[in-house]
Coordinates of C-alpha atoms and ligand atoms in Angstrom, one line a residue:
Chain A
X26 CA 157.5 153.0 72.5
X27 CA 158.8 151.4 69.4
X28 CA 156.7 148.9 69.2
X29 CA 153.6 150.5 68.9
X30 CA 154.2 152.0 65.3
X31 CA 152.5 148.9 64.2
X32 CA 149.0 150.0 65.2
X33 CA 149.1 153.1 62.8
X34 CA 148.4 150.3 60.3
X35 CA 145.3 149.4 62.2
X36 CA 143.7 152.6 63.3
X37 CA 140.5 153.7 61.4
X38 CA 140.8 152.4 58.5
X39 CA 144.2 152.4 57.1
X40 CA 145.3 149.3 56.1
X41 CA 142.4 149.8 54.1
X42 CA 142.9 152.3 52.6
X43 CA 146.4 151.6 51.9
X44 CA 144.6 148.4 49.7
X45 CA 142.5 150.8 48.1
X46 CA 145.5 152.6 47.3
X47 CA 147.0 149.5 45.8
X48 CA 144.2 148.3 44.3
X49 CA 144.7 152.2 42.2
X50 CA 148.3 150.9 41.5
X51 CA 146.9 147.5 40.1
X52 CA 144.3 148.9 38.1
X53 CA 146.5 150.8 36.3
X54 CA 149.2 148.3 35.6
X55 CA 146.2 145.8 34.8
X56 CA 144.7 148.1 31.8
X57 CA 147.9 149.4 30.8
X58 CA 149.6 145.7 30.7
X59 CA 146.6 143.9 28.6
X60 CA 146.2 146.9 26.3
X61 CA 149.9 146.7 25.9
X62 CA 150.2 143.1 25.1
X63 CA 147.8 143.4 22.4
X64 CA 148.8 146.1 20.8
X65 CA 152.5 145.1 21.4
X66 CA 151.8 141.8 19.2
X67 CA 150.6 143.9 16.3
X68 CA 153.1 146.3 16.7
X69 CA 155.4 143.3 16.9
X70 CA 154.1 141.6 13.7
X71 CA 154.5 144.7 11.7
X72 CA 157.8 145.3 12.8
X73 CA 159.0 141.9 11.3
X74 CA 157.9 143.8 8.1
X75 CA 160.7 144.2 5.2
X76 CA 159.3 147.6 4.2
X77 CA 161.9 150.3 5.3
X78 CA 159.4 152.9 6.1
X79 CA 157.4 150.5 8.5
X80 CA 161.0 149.6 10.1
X81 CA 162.2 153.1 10.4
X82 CA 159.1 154.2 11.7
X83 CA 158.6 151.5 14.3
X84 CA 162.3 152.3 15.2
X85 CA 162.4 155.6 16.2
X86 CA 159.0 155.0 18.1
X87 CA 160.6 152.2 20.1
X88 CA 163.8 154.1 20.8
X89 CA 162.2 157.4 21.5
X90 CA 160.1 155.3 24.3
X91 CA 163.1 153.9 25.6
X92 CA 165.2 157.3 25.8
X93 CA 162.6 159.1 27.8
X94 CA 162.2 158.5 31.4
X95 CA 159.1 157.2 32.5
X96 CA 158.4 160.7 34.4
X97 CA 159.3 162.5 31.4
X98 CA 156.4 161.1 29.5
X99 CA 154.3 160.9 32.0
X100 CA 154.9 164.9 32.5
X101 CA 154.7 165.4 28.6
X102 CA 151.6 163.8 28.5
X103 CA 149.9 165.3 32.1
X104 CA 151.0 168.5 32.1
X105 CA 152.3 169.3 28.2
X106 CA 149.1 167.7 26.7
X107 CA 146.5 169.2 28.8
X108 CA 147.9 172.5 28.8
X109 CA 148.4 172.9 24.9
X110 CA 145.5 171.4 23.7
X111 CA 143.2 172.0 26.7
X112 CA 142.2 168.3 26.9
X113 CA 141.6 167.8 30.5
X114 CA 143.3 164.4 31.2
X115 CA 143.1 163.3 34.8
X116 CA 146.3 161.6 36.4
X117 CA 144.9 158.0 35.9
X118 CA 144.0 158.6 32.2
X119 CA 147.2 160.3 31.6
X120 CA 149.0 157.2 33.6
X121 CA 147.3 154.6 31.2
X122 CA 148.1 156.6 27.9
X123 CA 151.8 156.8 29.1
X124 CA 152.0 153.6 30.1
X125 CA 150.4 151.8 27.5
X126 CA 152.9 153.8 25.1
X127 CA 155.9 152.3 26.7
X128 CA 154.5 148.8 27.1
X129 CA 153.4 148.5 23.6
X130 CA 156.7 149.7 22.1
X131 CA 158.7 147.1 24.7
X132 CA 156.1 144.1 24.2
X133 CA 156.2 144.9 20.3
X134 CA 160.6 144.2 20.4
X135 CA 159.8 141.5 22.1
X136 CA 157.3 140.0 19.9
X137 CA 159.6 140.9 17.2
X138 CA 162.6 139.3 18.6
X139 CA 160.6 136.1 19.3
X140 CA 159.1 135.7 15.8
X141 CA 162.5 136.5 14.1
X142 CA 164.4 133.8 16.4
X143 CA 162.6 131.0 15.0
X144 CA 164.4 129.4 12.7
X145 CA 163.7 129.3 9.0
X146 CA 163.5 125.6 9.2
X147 CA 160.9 125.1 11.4
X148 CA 159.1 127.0 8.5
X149 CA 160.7 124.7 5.8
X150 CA 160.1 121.0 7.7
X151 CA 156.4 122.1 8.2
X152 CA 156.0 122.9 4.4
X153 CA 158.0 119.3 4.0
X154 CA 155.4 117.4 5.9
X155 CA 152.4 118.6 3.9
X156 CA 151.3 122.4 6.3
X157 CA 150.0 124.9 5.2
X158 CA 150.8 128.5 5.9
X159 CA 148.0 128.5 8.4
X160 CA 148.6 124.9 9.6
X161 CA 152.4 126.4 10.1
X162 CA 151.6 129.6 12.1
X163 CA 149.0 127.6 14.3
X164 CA 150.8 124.8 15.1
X165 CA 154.6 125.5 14.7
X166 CA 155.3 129.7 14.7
X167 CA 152.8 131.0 17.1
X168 CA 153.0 128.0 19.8
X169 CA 157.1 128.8 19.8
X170 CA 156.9 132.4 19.8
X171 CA 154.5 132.3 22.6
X172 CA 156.3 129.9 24.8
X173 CA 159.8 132.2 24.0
X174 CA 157.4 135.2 25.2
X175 CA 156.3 134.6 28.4
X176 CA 159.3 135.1 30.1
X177 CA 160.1 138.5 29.0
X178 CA 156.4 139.2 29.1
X179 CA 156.1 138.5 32.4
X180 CA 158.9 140.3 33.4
X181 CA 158.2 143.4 31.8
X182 CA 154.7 143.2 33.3
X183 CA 156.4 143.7 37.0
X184 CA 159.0 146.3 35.4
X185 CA 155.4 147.9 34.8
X186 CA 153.7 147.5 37.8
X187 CA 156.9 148.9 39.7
X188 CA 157.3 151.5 37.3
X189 CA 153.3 153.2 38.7
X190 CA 154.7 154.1 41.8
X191 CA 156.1 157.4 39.5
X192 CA 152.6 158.2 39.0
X193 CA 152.4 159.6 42.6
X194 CA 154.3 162.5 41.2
X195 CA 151.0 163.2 38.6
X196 CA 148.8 163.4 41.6
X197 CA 147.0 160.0 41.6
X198 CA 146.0 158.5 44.9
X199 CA 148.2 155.2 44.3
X200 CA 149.5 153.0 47.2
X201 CA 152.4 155.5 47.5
X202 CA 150.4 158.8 48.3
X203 CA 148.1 156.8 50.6
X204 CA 151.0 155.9 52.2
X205 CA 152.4 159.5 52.9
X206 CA 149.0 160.5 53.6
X207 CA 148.9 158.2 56.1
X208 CA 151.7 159.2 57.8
X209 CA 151.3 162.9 57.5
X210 CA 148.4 162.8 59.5
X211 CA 150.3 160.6 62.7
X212 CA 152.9 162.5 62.3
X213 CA 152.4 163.6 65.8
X214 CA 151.0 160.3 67.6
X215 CA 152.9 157.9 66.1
X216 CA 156.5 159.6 64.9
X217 CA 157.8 156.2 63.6
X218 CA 154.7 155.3 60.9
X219 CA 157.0 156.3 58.1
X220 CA 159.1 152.8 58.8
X221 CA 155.8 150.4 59.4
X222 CA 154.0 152.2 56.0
X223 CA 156.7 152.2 53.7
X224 CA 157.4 148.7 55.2
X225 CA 154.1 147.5 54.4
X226 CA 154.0 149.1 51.4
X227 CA 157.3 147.1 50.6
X228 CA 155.7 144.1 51.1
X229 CA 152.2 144.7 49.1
X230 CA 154.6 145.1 46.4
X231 CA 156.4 142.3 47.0
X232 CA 153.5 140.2 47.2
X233 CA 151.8 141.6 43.5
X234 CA 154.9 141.0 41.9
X235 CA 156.4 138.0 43.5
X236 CA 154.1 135.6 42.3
X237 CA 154.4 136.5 38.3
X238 CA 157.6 136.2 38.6
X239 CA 157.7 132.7 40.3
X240 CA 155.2 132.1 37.1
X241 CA 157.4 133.5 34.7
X242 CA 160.1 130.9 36.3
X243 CA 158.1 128.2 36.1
X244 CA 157.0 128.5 33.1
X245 CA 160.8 129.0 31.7
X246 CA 161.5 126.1 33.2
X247 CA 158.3 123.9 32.0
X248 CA 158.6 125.1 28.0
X249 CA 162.6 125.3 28.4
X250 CA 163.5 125.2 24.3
X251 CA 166.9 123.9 23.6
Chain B
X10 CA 155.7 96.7 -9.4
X11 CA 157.4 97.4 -12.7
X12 CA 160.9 99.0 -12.1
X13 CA 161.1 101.1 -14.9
X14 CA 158.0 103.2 -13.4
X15 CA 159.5 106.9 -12.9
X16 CA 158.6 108.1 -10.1
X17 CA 160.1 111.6 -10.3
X18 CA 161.2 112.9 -13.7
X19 CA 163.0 116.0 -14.0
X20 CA 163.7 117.9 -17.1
X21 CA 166.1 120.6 -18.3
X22 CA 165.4 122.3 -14.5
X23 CA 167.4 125.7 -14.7
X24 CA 167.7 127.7 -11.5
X25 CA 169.1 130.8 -10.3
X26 CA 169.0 133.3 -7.3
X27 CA 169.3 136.5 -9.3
X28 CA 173.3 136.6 -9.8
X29 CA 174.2 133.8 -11.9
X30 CA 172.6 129.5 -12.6
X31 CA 173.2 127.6 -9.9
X32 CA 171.5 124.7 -11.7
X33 CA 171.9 124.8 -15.6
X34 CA 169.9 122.1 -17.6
X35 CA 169.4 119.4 -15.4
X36 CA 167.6 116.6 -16.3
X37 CA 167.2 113.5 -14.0
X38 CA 164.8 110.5 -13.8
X39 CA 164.1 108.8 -10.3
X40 CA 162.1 105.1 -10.8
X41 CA 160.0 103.2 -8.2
X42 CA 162.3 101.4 -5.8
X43 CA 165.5 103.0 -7.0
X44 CA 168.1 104.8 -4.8
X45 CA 170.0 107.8 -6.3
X46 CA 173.1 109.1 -4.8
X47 CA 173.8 112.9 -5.3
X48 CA 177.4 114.0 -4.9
X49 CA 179.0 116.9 -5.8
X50 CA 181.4 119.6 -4.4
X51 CA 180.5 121.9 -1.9
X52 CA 178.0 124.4 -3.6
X53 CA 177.6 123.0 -6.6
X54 CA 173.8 123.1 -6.1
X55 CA 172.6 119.7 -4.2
X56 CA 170.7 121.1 -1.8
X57 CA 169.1 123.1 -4.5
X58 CA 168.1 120.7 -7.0
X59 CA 166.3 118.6 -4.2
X60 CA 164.4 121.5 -2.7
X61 CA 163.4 121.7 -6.0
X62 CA 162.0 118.7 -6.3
X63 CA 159.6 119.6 -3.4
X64 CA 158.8 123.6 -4.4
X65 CA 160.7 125.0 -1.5
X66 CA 162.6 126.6 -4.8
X67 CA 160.8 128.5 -7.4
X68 CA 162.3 127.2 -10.9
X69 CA 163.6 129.4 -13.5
X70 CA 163.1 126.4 -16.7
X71 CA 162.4 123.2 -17.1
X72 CA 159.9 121.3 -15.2
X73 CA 158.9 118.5 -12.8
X74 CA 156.9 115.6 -12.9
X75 CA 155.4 113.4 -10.1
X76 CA 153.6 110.4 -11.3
X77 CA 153.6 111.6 -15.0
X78 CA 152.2 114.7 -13.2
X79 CA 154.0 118.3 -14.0
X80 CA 154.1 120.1 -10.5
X81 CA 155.7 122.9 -11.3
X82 CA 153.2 124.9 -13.5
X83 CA 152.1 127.2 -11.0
X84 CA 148.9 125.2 -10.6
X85 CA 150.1 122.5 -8.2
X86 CA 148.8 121.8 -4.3
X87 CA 152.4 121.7 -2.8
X88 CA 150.6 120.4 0.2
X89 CA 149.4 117.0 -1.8
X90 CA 152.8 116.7 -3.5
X91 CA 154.6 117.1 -0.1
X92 CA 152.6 114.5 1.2
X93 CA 154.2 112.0 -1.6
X94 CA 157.2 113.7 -1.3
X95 CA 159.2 113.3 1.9
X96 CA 162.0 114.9 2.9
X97 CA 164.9 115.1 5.7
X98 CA 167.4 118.3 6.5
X99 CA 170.8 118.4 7.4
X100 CA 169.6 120.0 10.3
X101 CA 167.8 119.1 13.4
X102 CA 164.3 120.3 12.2
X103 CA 162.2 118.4 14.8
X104 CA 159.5 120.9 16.1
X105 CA 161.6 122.1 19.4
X106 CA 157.7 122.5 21.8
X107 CA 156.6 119.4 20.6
X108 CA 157.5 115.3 21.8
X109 CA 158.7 113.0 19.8
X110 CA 155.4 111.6 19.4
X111 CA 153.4 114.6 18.5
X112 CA 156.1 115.7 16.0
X113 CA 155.2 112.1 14.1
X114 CA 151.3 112.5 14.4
X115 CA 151.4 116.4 13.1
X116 CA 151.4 115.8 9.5
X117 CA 149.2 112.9 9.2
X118 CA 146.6 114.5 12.0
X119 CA 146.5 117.8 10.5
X120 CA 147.3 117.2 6.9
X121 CA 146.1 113.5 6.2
X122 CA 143.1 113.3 8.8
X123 CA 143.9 109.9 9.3
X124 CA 142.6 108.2 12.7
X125 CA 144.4 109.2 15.9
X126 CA 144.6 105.5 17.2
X127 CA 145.8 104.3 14.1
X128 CA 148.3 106.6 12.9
X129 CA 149.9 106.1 16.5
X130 CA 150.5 102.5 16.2
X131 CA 151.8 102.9 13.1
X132 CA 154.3 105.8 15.1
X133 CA 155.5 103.4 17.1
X134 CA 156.5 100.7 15.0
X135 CA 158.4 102.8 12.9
X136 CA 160.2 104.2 16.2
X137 CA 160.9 101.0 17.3
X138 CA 162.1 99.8 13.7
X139 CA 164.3 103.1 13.9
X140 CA 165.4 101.6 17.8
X141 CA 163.4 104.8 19.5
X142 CA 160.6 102.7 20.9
X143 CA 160.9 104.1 24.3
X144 CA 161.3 108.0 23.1
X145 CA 157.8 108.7 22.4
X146 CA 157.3 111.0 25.1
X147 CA 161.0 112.7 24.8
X148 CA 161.7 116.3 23.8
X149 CA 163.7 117.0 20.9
X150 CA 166.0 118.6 23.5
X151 CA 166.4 115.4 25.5
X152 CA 167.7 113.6 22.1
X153 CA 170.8 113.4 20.7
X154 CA 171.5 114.4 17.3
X155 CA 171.7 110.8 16.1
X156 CA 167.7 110.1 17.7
X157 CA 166.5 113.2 16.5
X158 CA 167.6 112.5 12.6
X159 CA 165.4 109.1 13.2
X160 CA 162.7 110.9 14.5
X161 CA 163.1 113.2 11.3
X162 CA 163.4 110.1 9.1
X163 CA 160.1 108.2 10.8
X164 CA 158.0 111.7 10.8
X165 CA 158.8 111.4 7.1
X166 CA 157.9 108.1 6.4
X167 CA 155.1 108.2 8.3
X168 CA 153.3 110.2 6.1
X169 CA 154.0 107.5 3.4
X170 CA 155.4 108.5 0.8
X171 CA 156.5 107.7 -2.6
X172 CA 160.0 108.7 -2.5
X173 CA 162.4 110.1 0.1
X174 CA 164.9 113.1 -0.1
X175 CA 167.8 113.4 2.2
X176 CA 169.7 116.5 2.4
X177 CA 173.2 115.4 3.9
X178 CA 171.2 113.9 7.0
X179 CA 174.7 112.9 8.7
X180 CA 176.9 115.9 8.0
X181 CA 176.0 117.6 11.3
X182 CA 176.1 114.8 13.7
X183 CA 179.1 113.4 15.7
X184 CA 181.1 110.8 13.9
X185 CA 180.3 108.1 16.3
X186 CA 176.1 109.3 15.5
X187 CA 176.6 108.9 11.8
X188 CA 176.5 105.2 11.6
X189 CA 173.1 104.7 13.2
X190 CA 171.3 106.8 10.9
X191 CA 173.0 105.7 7.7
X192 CA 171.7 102.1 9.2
X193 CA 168.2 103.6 9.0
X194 CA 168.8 104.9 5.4
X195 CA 170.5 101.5 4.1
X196 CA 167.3 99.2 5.8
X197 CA 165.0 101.8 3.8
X198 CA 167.0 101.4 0.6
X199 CA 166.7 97.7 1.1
X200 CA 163.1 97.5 1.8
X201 CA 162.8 98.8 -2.0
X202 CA 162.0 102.7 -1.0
X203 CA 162.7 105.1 -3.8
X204 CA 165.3 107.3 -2.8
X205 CA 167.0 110.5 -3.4
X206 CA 169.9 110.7 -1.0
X207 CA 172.3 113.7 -0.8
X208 CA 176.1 113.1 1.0
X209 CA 179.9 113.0 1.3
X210 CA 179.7 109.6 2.9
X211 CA 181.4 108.0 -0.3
X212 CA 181.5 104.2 1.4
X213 CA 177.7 105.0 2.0
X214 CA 176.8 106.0 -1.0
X215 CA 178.9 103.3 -2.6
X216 CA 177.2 101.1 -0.7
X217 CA 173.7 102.2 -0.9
X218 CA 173.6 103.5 -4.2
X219 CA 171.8 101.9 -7.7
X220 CA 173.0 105.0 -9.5
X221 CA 175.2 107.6 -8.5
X222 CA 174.9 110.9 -10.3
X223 CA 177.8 113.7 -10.1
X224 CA 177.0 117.3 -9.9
X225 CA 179.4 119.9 -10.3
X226 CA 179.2 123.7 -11.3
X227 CA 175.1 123.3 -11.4
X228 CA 175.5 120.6 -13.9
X229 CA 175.3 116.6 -13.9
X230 CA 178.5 116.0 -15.2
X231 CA 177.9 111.7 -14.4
X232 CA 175.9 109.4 -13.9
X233 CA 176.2 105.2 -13.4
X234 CA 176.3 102.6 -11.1
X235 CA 178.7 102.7 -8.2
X236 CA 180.5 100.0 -9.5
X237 CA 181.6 102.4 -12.6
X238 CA 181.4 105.6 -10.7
X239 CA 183.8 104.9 -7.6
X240 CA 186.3 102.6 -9.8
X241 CA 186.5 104.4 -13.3
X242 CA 184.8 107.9 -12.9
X243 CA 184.9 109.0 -16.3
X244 CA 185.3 112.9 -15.6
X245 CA 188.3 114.5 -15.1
X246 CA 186.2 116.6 -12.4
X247 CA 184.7 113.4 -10.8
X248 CA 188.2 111.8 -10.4
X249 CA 189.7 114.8 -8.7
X250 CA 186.5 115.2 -6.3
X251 CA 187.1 111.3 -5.5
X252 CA 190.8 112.3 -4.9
X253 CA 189.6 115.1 -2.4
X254 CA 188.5 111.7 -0.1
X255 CA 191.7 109.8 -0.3
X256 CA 194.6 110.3 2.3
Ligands
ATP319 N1 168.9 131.3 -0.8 C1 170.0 131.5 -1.6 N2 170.2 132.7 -2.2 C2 171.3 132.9 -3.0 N3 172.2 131.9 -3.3 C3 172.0 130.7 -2.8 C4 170.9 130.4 -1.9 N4 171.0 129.1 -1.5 C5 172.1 128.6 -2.1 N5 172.7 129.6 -2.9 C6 173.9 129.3 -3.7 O1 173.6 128.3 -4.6 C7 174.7 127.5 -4.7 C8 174.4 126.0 -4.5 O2 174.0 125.9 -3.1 P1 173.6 124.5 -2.5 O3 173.2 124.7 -1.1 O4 172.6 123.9 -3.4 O5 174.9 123.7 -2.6 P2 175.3 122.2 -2.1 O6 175.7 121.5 -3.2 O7 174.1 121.7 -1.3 O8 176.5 122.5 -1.1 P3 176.9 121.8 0.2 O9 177.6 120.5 -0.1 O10 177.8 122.7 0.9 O11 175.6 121.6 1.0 C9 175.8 128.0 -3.8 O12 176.7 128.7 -4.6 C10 175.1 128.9 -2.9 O13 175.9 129.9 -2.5
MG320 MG1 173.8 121.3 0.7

């Protein structure tokens, strides 16, 4: 009977381990998004440098990152690495490194784009009234760039998150494999798990990265500039 | 209060950008309570001489004296000076993630360390003498171009000042916006403020002017009263600018 697909979800424990499985899928994004943010704002700093070599350096990087699929890097760096140096990276490590290689050259442009957009006045009328340069980073630079931020931020954050399902292909136990390991073994008893795992799988998703970006919303809304 | 106190000397200030002066020899004295009226061509280095006069320009020769002070040796705390020094931009410069409010209270909070309570009545009487009264908790965004230039003009004050710059304050606003803050400028003038004020409002500056000075090509080519200046310029170049407003 149709109905009954539902209570593959529910036998041993499943849902469970499909939770597990996601909680493998957060993890990752988790680590990968923080080390990417703070990395990203250095990288993002020293990319507003003048010097030429810093800029073409920081270029290539950033485009190179963008060319390459995800999977691509995350082959390079699971397979390529570990066989030619003979550095045994598991498929979680690998994940982070690849991960935290894209995030930090994305997060980095877009710290660059939000320190460059503020306008040279801003810098100018806080001199006028007396700032410093510290006074005019804390209270005039950093609180703009931050609020013009958090909108891309968060949206590359669930670009990110989304993004880990690839890491099935490396062999890590995310929410994905759990998933098809799930339904390999009903395959037999219950022929129609594939709709009511994927499905649920569909939601957990929706549910990690619905809320950041009704945040990121919100917050667009609340620090609107201009 | 003796009139003939200077409050801002400048003397034989050269400046350039790399390719050429932009301000050749200019010397210029600004006394307490007076209001000077810069005018000049497009380009001919306004801007420049009154960012100047608060080091947002490095100077090529001459110098600059506050107070009998010279604050362009290399030695100066720009952030004192600015405090005496106030200026306004052309453009809306009010801090975009800040109300109208905490834009005021910045500088003397942060800078002056003056008393919270204090510094915010003192806000809101100049808001209300400016006819902002009810803006305090307003966005920059939620102003029009006309409100934000007197918020611009009260965070200035605020800080209180010994003279006043103003950068063509009017020259980006709608016509119909222009009049309020020019009202603002002429109450100031009138109140005995020292004043430098930059603009192609000629029936302004006629009107709010004790000496005009003409700048063309980097240079002061005239200076005098309005009276002189607007009826007998005694330029070639000043006449033909003047012509430039006639229809
Ligand atoms: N940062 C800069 N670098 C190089 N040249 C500059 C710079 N700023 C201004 N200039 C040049 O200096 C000259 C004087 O400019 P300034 O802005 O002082 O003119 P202005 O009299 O204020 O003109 P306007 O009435 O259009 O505002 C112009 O020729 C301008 O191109
Ligand atoms: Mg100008």
């Amino acid at each position: 009977m149709q109905d009954l697909g539902i209570k593959v979800l529910f036998m041993g424990s499943n849902f469970e381990r499909l939770l597990d499985g996601l909680w493998v899928t957060i993890h990752i994004s988790i680590l990968s998004v923080l080390l990417s943010i703070l990395l990203g704002i250095l990288l993002g700093i020293v990319m507003t440098s003048k010097n030429i070599v810093v800029k073409a350096v920081t270029r290539v990087y950033l485009e190179f990152v963008r060319i390459m699929p995800q999977l691509v890097l995350l082959f390079i760096v699971y397979f390529g690495v570990t066989k030619t140096f003979g550095l045994h990276l598991n498929g979680e490590t690998s994940a982070l490194i690849v991960f935290t290689i894209w995030g930090t050259a994305e997060m980095g442009d877009l710290v660059r784009s939000a320190i460059i957009s503020i306008p040279k006045h801003q810098r100018e009328s806080g001199l006028a009234i007396g700032l410093n340069s510290s006074q005019i980073y804390r209270y005039i630079i950093i609180p703009q760039t931050l609020i013009r931020l958090i909108p891309p931020a968060i949206n590359l954050t669930t670009r990110m998150i989304k993004t880990t399902s690839l890491i099935v292909l490396i062999g890590v136990v995310e929410v994905l494999k759990v998933g098809q390991q799930i339904i390999e073994a009903n395959r037999y008893t219950v022929p129609n798990a594939t709709l009511w795992i994927y499905g649920t799988i569909f939601f957990l998703y929706f549910f990690t990265c619905w809320p950041i970006s009704l945040l990121a919303k919100f917050l667009e809304k609340k620090w609107k500039v201009n | 209060m003796e009139k003939n106190e200077k409050v801002l000397e400048i003397r034989h200030l050269s400046k350039d950008y790399g390719k050429g002066a932009i301000l050749k020899d200019v010397s210029l004295d600004i006394h307490k309570g007076e209001v000077v009226v810069i005018i000049g061509p497009s380009g001919c280095g306004k801007s420049t001489l009154l960012r100047c006069m608060n080091g947002l320009e490095s100077i090529q020769g001459g110098e600059i004296l506050l107070d009998g002070n010279v604050i362009t040796s290399g030695k100066t705390n720009w952030s004192l000076v600015r405090q005496k020094i106030g200026m306004v931009f052309q453009s809306y410069d009010l801090f975009p993630h800040l109300t109208v409010m905490d834009n005021i209270l910045l500088g003397p909070l942060k800078v002056q360390k003056r008393d919270k309570k204090e510094v915010e009545k003192e806000a809101l009487t100049l808001l209300k003498r400016v006819g902002l009264g009810e803006k305090t908790k307003a966005y920059p965004r939620e102003l029009s171009g006309g409100q934000k230039q007197r918020v611009a003009i009260v965070r200035a004050l605020i800080m209180h000042p010994e003279i006043m710059l103003f950068d063509e304050v009017t020259a980006a606003l709608d016509p119909e916006m222009v009049r309020e803050v020019l009202d603002v400028m002429l109450e100031l003038a009138r109140a005995g403020s020292t004043m430098a004020i930059v603009t192609h409002e000629m029936q302004f500056a006629e009107a709010v002017a004790d000496r005009i000075v003409f700048i063309d090509g980097g240079e002061i080519l005239e200076t005098g009263t309005p009276e002189e200046f607007f009826k007998m310029p005694k330029t070639e170049r000043a006449r033909k600018f003047l012509d430039t407003f006639k229809f």
